[in-house]
mmCIF file of C-alpha atoms and ligand atoms in Angstrom:
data_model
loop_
_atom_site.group_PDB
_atom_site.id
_atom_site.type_symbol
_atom_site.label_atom_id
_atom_site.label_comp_id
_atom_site.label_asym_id
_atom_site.label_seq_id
_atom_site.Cartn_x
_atom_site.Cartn_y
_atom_site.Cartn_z
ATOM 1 C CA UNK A 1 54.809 65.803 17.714
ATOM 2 C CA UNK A 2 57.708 63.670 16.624
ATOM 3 C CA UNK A 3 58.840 63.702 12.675
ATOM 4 C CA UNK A 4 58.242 60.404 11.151
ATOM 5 C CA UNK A 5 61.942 59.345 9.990
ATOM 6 C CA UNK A 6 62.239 59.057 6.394
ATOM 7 C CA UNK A 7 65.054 57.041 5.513
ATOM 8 C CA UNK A 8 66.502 56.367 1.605
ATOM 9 C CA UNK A 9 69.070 53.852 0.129
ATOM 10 C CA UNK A 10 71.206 55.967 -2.395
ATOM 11 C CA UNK A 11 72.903 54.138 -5.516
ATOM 12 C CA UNK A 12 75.838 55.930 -7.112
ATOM 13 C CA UNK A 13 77.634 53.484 -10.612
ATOM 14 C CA UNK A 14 78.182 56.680 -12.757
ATOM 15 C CA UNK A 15 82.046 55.910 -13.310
ATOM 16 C CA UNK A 16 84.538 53.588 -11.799
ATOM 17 C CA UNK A 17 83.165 53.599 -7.782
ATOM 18 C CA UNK A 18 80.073 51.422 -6.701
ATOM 19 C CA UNK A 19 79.076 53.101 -3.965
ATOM 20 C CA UNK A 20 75.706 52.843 -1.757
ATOM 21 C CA UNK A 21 74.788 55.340 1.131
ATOM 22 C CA UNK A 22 71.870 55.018 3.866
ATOM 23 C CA UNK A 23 70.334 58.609 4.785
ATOM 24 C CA UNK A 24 68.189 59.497 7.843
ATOM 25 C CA UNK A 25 66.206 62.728 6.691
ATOM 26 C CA UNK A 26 68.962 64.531 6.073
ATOM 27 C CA UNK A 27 71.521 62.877 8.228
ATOM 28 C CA UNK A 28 73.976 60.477 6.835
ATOM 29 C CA UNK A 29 74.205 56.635 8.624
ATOM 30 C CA UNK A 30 76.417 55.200 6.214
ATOM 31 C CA UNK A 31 78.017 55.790 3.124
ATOM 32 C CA UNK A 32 80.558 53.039 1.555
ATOM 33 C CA UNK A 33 82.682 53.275 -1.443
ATOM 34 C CA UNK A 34 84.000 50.090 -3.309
ATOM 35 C CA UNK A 35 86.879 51.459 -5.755
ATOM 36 C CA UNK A 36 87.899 49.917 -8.838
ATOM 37 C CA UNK A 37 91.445 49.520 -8.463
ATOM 38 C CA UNK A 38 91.619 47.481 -12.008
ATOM 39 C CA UNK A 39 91.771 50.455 -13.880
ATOM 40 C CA UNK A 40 94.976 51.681 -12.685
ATOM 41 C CA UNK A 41 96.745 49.388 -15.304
ATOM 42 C CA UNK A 42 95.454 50.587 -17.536
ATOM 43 C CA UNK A 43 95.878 54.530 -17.277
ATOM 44 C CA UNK A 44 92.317 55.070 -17.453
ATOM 45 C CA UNK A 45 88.808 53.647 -17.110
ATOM 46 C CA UNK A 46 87.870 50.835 -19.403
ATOM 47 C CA UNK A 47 84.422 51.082 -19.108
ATOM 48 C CA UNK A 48 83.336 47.074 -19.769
ATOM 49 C CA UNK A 49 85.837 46.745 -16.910
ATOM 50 C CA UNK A 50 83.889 49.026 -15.151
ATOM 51 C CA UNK A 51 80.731 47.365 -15.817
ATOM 52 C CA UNK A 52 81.588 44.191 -14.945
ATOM 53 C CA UNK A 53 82.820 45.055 -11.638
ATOM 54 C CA UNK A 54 79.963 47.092 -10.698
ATOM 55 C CA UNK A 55 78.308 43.953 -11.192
ATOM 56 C CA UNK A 56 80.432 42.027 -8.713
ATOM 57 C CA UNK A 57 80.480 45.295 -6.166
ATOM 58 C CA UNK A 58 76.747 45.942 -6.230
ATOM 59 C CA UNK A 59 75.253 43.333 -3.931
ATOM 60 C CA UNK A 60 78.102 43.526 -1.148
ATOM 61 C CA UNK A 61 78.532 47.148 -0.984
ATOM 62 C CA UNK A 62 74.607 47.909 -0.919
ATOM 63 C CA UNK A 63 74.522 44.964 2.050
ATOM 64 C CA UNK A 64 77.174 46.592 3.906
ATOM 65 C CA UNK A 65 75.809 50.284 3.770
ATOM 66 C CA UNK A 66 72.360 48.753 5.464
ATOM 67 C CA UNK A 67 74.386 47.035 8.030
ATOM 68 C CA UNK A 68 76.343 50.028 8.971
ATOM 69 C CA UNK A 69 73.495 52.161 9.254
ATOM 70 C CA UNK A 70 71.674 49.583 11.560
ATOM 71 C CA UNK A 71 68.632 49.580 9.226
ATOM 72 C CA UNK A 72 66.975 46.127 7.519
ATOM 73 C CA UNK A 73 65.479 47.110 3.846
ATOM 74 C CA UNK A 74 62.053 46.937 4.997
ATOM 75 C CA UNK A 75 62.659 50.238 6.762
ATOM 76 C CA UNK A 76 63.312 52.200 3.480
ATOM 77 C CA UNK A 77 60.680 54.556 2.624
ATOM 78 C CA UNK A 78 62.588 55.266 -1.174
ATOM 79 C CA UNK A 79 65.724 54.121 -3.338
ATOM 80 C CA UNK A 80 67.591 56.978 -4.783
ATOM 81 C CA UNK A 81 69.954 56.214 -8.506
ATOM 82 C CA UNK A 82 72.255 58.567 -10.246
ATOM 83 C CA UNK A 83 70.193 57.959 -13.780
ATOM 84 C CA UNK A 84 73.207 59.913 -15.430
ATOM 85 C CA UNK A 85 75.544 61.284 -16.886
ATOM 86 C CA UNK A 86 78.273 58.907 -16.991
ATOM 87 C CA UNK A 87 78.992 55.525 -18.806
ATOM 88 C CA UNK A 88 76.303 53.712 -20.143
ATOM 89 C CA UNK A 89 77.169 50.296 -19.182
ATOM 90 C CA UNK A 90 77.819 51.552 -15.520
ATOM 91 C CA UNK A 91 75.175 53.020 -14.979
ATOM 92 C CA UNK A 92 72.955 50.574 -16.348
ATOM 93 C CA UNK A 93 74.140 48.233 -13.401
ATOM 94 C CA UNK A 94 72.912 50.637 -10.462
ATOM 95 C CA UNK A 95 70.058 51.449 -12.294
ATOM 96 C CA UNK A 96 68.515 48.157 -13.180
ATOM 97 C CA UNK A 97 69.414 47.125 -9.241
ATOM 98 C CA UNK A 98 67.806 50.244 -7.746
ATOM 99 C CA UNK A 99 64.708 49.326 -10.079
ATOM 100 C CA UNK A 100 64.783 45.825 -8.809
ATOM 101 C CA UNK A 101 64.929 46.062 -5.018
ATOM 102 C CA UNK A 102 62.372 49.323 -5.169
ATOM 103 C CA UNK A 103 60.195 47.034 -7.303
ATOM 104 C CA UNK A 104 60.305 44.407 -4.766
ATOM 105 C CA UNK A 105 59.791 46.381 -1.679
ATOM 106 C CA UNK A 106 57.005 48.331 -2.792
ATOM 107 C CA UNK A 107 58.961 51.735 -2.420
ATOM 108 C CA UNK A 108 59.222 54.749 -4.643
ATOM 109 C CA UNK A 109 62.518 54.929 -7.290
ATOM 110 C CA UNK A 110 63.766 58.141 -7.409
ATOM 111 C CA UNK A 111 66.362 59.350 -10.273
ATOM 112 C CA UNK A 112 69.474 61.838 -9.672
ATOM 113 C CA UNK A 113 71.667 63.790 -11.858
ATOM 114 C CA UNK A 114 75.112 62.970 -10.828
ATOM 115 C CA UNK A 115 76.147 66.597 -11.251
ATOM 116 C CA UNK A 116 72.968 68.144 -9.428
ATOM 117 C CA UNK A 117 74.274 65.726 -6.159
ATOM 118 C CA UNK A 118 77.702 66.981 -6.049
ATOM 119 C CA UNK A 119 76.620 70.372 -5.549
ATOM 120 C CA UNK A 120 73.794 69.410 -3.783
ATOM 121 C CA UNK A 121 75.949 67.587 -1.562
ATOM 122 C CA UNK A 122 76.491 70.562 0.576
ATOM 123 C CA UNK A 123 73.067 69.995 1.945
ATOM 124 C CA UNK A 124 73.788 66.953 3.470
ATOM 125 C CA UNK A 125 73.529 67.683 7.573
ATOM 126 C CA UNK A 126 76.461 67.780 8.958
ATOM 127 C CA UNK A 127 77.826 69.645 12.549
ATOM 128 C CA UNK A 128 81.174 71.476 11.255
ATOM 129 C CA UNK A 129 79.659 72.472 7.896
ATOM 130 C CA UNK A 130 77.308 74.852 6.905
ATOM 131 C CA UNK A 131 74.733 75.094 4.216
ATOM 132 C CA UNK A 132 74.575 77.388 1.232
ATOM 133 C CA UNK A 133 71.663 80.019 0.800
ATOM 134 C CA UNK A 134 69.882 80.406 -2.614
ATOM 135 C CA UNK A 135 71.122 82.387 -4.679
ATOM 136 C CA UNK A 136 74.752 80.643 -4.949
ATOM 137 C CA UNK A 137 77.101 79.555 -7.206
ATOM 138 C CA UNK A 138 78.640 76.511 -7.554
ATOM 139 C CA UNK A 139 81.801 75.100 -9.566
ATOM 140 C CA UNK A 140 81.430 71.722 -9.747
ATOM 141 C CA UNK A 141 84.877 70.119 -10.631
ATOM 142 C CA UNK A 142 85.810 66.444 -11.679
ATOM 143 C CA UNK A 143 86.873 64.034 -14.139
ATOM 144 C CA UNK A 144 84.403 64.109 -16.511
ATOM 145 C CA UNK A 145 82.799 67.842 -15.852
ATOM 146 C CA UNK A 146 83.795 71.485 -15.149
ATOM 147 C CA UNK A 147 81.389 74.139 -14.444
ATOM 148 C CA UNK A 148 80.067 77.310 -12.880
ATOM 149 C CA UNK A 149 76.622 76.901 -11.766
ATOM 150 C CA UNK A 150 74.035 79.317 -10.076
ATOM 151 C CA UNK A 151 72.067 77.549 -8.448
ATOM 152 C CA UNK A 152 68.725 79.532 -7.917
ATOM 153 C CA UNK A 153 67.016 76.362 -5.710
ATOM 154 C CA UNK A 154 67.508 72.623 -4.544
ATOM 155 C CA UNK A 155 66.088 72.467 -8.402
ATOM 156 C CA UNK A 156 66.828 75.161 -10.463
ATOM 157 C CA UNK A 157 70.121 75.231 -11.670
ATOM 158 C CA UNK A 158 71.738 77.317 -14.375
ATOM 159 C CA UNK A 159 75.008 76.282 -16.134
ATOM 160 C CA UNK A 160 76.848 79.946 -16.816
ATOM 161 C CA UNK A 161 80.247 78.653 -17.855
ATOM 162 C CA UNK A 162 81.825 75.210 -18.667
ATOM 163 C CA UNK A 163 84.822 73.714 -20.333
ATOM 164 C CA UNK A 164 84.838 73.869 -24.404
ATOM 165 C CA UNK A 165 87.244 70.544 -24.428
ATOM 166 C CA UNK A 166 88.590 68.688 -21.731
ATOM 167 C CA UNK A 167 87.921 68.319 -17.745
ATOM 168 C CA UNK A 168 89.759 70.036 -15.590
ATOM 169 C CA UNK A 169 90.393 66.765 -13.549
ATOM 170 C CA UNK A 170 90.975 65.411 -17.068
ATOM 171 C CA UNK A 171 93.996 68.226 -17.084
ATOM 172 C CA UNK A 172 95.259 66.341 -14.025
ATOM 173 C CA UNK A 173 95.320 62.396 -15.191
ATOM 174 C CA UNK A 174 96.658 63.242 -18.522
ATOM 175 C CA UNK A 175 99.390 65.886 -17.387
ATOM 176 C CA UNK A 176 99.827 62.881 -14.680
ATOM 177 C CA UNK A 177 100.539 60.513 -17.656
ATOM 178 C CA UNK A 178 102.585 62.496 -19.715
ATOM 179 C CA UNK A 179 104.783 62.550 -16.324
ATOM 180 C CA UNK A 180 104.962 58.518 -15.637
ATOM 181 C CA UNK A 181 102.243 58.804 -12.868
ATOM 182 C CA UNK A 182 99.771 56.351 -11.990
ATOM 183 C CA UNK A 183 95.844 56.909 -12.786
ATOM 184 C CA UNK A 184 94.328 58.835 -11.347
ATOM 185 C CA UNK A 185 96.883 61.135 -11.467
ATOM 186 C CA UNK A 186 95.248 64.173 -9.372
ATOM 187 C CA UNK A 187 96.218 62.939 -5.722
ATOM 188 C CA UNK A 188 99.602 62.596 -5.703
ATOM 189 C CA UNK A 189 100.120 65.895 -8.518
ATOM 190 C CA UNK A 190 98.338 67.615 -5.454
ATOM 191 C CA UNK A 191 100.517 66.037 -2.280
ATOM 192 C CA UNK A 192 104.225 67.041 -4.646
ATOM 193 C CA UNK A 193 102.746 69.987 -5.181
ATOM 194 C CA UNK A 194 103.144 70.999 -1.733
ATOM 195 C CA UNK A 195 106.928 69.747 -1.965
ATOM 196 C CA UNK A 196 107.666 72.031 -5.040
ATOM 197 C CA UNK A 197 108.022 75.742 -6.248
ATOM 198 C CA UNK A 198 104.878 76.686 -8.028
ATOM 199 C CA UNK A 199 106.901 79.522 -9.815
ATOM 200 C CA UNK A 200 109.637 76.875 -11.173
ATOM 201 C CA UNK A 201 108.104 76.654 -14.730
ATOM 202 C CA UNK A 202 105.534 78.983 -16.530
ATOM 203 C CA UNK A 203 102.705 77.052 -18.451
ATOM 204 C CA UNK A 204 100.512 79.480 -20.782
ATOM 205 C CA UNK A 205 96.621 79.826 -19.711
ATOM 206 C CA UNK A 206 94.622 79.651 -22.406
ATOM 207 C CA UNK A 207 91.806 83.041 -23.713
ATOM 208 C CA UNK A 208 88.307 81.264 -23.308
ATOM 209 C CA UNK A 209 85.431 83.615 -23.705
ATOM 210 C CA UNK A 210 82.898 84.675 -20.622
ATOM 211 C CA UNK A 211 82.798 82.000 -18.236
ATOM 212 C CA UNK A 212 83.893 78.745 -20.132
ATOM 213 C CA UNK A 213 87.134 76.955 -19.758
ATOM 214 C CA UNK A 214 89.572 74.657 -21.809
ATOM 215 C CA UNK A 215 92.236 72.770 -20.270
ATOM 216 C CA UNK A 216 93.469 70.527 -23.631
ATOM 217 C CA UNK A 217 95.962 73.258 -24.607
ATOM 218 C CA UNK A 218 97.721 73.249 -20.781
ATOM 219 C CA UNK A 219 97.569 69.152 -21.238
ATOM 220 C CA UNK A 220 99.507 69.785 -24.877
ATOM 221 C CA UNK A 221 101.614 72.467 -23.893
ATOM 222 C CA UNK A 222 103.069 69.945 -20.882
ATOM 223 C CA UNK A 223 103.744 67.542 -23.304
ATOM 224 C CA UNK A 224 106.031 69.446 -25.397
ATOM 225 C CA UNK A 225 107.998 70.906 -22.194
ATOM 226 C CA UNK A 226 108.458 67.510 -21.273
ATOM 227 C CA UNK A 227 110.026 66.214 -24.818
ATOM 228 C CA UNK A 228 111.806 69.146 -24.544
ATOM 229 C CA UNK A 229 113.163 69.143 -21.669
ATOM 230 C CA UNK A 230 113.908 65.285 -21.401
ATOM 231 C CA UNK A 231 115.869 65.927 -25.030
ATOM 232 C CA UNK A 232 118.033 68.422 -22.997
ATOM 233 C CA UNK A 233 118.390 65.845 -19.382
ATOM 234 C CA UNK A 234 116.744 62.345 -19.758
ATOM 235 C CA UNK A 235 116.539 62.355 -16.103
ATOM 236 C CA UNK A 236 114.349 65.887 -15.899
ATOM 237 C CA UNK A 237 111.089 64.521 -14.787
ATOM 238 C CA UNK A 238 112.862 62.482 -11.757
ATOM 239 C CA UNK A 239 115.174 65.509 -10.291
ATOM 240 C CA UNK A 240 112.328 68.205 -10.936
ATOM 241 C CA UNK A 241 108.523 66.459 -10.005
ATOM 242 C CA UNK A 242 107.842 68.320 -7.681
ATOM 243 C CA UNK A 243 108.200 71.434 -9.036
ATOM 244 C CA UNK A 244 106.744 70.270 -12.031
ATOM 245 C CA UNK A 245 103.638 69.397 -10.339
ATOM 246 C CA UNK A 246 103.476 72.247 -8.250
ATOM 247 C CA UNK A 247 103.902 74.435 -11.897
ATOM 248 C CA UNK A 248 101.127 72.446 -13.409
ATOM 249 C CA UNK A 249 98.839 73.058 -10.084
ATOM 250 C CA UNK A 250 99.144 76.392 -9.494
ATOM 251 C CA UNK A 251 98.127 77.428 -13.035
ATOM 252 C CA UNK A 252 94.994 75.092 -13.096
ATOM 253 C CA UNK A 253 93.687 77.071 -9.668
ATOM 254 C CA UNK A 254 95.163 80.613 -11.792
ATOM 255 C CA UNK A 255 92.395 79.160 -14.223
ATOM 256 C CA UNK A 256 89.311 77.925 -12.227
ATOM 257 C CA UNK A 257 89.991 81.152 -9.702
ATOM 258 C CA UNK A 258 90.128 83.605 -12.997
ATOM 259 C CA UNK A 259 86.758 82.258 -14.026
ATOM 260 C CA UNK A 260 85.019 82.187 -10.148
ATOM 261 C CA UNK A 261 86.092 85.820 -9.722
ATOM 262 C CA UNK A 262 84.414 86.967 -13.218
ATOM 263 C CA UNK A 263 81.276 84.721 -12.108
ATOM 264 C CA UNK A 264 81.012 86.337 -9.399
ATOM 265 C CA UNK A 265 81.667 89.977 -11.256
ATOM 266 C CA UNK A 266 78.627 88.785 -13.088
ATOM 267 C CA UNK A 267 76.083 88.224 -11.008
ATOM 268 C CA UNK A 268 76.965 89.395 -7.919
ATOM 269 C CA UNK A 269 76.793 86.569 -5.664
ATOM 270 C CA UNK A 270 79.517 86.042 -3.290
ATOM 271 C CA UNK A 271 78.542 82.629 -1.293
ATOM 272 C CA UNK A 272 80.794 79.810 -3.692
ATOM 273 C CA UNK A 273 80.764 75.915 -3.116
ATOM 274 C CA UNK A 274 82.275 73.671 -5.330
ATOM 275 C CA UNK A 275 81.754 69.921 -5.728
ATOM 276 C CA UNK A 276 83.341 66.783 -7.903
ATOM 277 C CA UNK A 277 86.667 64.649 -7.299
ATOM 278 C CA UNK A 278 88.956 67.591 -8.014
ATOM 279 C CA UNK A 279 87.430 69.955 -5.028
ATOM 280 C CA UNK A 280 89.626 67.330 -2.687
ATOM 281 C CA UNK A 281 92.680 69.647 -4.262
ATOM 282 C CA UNK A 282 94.545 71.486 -1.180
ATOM 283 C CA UNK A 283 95.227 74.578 -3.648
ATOM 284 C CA UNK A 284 91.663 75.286 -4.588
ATOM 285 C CA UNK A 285 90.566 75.102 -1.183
ATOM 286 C CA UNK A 286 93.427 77.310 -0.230
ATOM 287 C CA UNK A 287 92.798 79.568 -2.609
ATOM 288 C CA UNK A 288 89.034 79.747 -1.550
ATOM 289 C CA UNK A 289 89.715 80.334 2.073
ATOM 290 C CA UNK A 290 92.169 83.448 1.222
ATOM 291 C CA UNK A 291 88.995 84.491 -1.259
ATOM 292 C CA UNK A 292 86.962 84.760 1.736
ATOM 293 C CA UNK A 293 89.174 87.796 3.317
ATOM 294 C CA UNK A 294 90.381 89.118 0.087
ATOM 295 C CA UNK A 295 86.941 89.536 -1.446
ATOM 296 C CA UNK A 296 84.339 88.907 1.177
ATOM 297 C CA UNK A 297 83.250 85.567 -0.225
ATOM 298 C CA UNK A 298 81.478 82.752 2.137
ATOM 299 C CA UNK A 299 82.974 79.557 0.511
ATOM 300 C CA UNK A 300 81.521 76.022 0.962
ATOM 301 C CA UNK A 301 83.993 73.132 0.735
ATOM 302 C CA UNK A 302 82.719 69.490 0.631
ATOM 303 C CA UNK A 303 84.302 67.007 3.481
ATOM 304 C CA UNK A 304 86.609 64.702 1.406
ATOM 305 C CA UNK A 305 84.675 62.031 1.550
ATOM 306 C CA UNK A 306 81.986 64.008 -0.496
ATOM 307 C CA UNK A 307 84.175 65.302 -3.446
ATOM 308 C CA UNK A 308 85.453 61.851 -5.000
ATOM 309 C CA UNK A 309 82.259 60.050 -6.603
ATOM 310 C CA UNK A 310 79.487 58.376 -3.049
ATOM 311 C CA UNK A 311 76.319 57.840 -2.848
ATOM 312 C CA UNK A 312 75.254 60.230 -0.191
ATOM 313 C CA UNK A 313 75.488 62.941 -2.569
ATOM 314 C CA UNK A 314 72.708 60.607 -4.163
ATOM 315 C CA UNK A 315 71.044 59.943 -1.534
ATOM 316 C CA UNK A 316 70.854 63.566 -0.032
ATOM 317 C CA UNK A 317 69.104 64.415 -3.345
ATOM 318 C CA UNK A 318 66.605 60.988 -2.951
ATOM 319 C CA UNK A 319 65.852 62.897 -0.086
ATOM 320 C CA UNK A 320 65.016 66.750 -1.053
ATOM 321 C CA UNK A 321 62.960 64.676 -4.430
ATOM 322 C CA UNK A 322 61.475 62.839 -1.395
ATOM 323 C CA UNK A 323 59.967 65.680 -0.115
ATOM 324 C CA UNK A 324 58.267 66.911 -2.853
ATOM 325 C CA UNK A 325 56.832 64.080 -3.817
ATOM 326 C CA UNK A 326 59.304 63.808 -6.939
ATOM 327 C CA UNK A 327 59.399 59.747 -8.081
ATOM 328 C CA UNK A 328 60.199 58.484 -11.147
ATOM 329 C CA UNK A 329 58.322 55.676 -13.436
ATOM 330 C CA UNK A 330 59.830 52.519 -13.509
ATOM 331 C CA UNK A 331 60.545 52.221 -16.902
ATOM 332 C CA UNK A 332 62.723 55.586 -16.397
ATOM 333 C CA UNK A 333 65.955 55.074 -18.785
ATOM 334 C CA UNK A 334 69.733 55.613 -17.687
ATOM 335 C CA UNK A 335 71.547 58.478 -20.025
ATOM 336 C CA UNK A 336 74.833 58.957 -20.361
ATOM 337 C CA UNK A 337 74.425 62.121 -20.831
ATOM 338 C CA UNK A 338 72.014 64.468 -19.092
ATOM 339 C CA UNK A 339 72.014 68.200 -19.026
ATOM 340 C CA UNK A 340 71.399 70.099 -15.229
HETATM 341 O O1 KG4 B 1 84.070 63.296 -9.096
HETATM 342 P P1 KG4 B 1 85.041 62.213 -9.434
HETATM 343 O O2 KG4 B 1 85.301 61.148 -8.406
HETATM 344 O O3 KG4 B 1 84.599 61.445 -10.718
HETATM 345 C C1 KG4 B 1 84.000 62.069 -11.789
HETATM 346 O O4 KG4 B 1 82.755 62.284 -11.742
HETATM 347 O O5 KG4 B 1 84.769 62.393 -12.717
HETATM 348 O O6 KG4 B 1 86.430 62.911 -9.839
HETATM 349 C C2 KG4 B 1 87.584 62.199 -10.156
HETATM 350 C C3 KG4 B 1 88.685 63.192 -10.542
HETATM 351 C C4 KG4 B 1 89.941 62.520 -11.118
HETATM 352 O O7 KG4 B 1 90.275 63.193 -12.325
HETATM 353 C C5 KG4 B 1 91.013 62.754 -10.041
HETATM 354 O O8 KG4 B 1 92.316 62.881 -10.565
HETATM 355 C C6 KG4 B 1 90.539 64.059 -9.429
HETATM 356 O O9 KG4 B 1 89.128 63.923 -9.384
HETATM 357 N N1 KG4 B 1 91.073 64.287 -8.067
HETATM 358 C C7 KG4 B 1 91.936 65.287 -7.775
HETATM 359 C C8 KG4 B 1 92.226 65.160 -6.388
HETATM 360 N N2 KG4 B 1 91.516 64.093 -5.891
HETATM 361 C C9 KG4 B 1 90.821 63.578 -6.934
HETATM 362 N N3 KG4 B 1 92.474 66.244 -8.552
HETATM 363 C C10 KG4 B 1 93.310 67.109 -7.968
HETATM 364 N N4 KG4 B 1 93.641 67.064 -6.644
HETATM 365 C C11 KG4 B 1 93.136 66.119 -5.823
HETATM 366 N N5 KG4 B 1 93.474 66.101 -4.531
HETATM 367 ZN ZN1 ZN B 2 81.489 62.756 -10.092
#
C-alpha cells in the first residue's frame, strides 16, 4: 500500500531571516530565505528593524516556498513555527502568521525549538548525507548559542556543556568589528582565513571548567592587540588581515575541538554533528573530517544551506512532532527564551 504524503509548511522569524520551507515526509520541496540586509549598517541586529521587516517578508516568502514546491495550501496537513528562543518581536511575527493560516485551514500548529531544529536538521532526507544514530552528540554553533548536546532521541536532548558569556559566532562579528569588517563578520573572517598563516599571532584560550565555553575574553584580548599594534603601524590591520583572521580562526576551532574531544572522553560516543550559522566555517569542518581518521569519529556536517538560520530545519521537526501526534494549542505563547 502506498504512504499517504504528509506534507508541512515550516515558519522560521527567530532572528534577522524570514524564511518558510515546504516538506514532503521527510523530503524537502522548497526552502526560501529572505535576508535582512538592513542590519548591516548598523553592525548588528536592531531587533524593531527586524520586526518590521519580518512583517514585510512574511507574506511573499511563505507564497513563494508553496509555489516552488508545486503545492496550493489546501494540501498542508500541519504548519510548523520556531516558538523560540530568539527575539521577541521576531518571533512574534511568524508566530501570530503560522497561528493565522493554521487557524484558517483547519490544520494542526505545531511549535519548534529553534535549537532542537538545527541539530535536528540532520534528519532531513537527503541522498549525499547520512543520518545520525541515537546516542550522538551534537554541538550546535551560532550567533546567539554554543553547545554540546547528547542527544538521546528526536526528543530527548541533554545540554552537557555551553558557553558561560558570549557565542562563539558572537566571537566572530565582534572580533569582525574590532577589525573594520562588515556584520556579520563570520564569512569573510572564514574565506581570509584561508589566505593567511594561522600561526602569525598567538591569542590566549581561556580555562572553562568541564564542558562549557567562553569566548568574551578572546573578543577582549583582540581588542587590545589591535590598539596595540595599530599604536606601533596605523596601517597593521590592512597589511596583516589575513593572518589576523586566520590567528583568530584557528584558535576558536583549538576551542570548540578541545571541548568535542573531552565530550566525547565523557561519554563515549564518537558519532558528532554540529548545527547553527557558524558550522558553515571551512576550519571546523576540516577539523572534523581529520577527527574522523585521527580518532575514529563518524561526523555529520549540515549542507550550507542548513547551518545559517531556514525553515526546513523547522519544518523537518513539524514533521517528526507530526508523527507523534505532537500539536500545540492555539493560544501557545512565543519565548524568547526556551531551554532544549
Ligand atoms: O544560526 P545563525 O544563522 O543565527 C543564529 O541563530 O544565531 O548563525 C549566524 C552566525 C553569525 O554569527 C555568523 O557570523 C556566523 O553564524 N557564520 C559563520 C560563518 N557563516 C556564518 N561563522 C564563521 N564562519 C562562517 N563561514
Ligand atoms: Zn540559528
Amino acid at each position: 500500500m502506498k504512504k499517504e504524503n504528509i506534507y508541512i509548511l515550516g515558519i522560521e522569524s527567530s532572528c534577522d531571516d524570514t524564511s518558510a520551507a515546504v516538506l514532503c515526509n521527510d523530503s524537502i520541496l522548497s526552502n526560501v530565505v529572505a535576508d535582512q540586509k538592513i542590519h548591516a549598517e548598523y553592525g548588528g541586529v536592531v531587533p524593531e528593524l527586524a520586526s518590521r521587516a519580518h512583517q514585510q517578508n512574511i507574506v511573499p516568502v511563505v507564497h513563494q516556498a508553496l509555489e516552488k514546491a508545486g503545492i496550493s495550501k489546501d494540501q498542508l496537513n500541519a504548519i510548523a513555527f520556531t516558538r523560540g528562543p530568539g527575539l521577541m518581536g521576531s518571533l512574534l511575527v511568524g508566530t501570530s502568521f503560522a497561528k493565522s493560516l493554521a487557524f484558517g485551514l483547519n490544520i494542526p500548529l505545531i511549535d519548534v525549538n529553534h535549537m532542537q531544529a538545527h541539530i535536528l536538521a540532520h534528519f532531513i532526507n537527503e541522498t549525499d548525507h547520512k543520518t545520525p544514530p541515537f546516542p550522538f552528540l551534537a554541538m550546535t554553533i551560532s550567533g546567539g548559542h554554543t553547545q554540546i548536546v547528547k542527544v538521546n532521541s528526536h526528543f530527548n536532548m541533554q545540554v552537557i556543556g555551553e558557553t558561560i558569556d558570549d557565542a562563539v559566532g558572537e566571537a566572530y562579528d565582534k572580533s569582525g568589528k574590532v577589525l573594520g569588517l562588515g556584520y556579520p563578520a563570520g564569512p569573510e573572517i572564514d574565506q581570509r582565513a584561508q589566505r593567511g598563516n594561522p600561526k602569525a599571532y598567538k591569542f590566549t584560550k581561556p580555562k572553562v571548567d568541564g564542558l562549557n565555553f567562553s569566548f568574551s575574553g578572546l573578543k577582549t584580548a583582540i581588542l587590545y592587540f589591535v590598539q596595540r599594534e595599530t599604536k606601533a603601524n596605523t596601517n597593521f590591520v590592512q597589511e596583516n588581515l589575513n593572518d589576523i583572521c586566520a590567528s583568530i580562526q584557528y584558535t576558536i576551532i583549538e576551542i570548540l575541538m578541545y571541548k568535542l574531544k573531552l565530550a566525547v572522553k565523557q561519554t563515549g560516543i564518537k558519532h558528532i554533528a554540529i548545527g547553527g550559522g557558524v558550522s558553515a566555517n571551512s576550519g571546523i569542518r576540516k577539523a572534523l573530517k581529520e577527527a574522523e581518521s585521527k580518532h575514529g569519529w563518524t561526523t555529520y556536517i549540515p549542507k550550507f544551506e542548513y547551518t545559517t538560520d531556514n525553515a526546513a530545519m523547522i519544518a523537518i521537526v513539524g514533521y517528526l512532532k507530526y508523527l507523534e501526534n505532537d500539536f500545540s494549542d492555539f493560544d501557545v505563547m512565543a519565548t524568547a527564551r526556551l531551554k532544549l
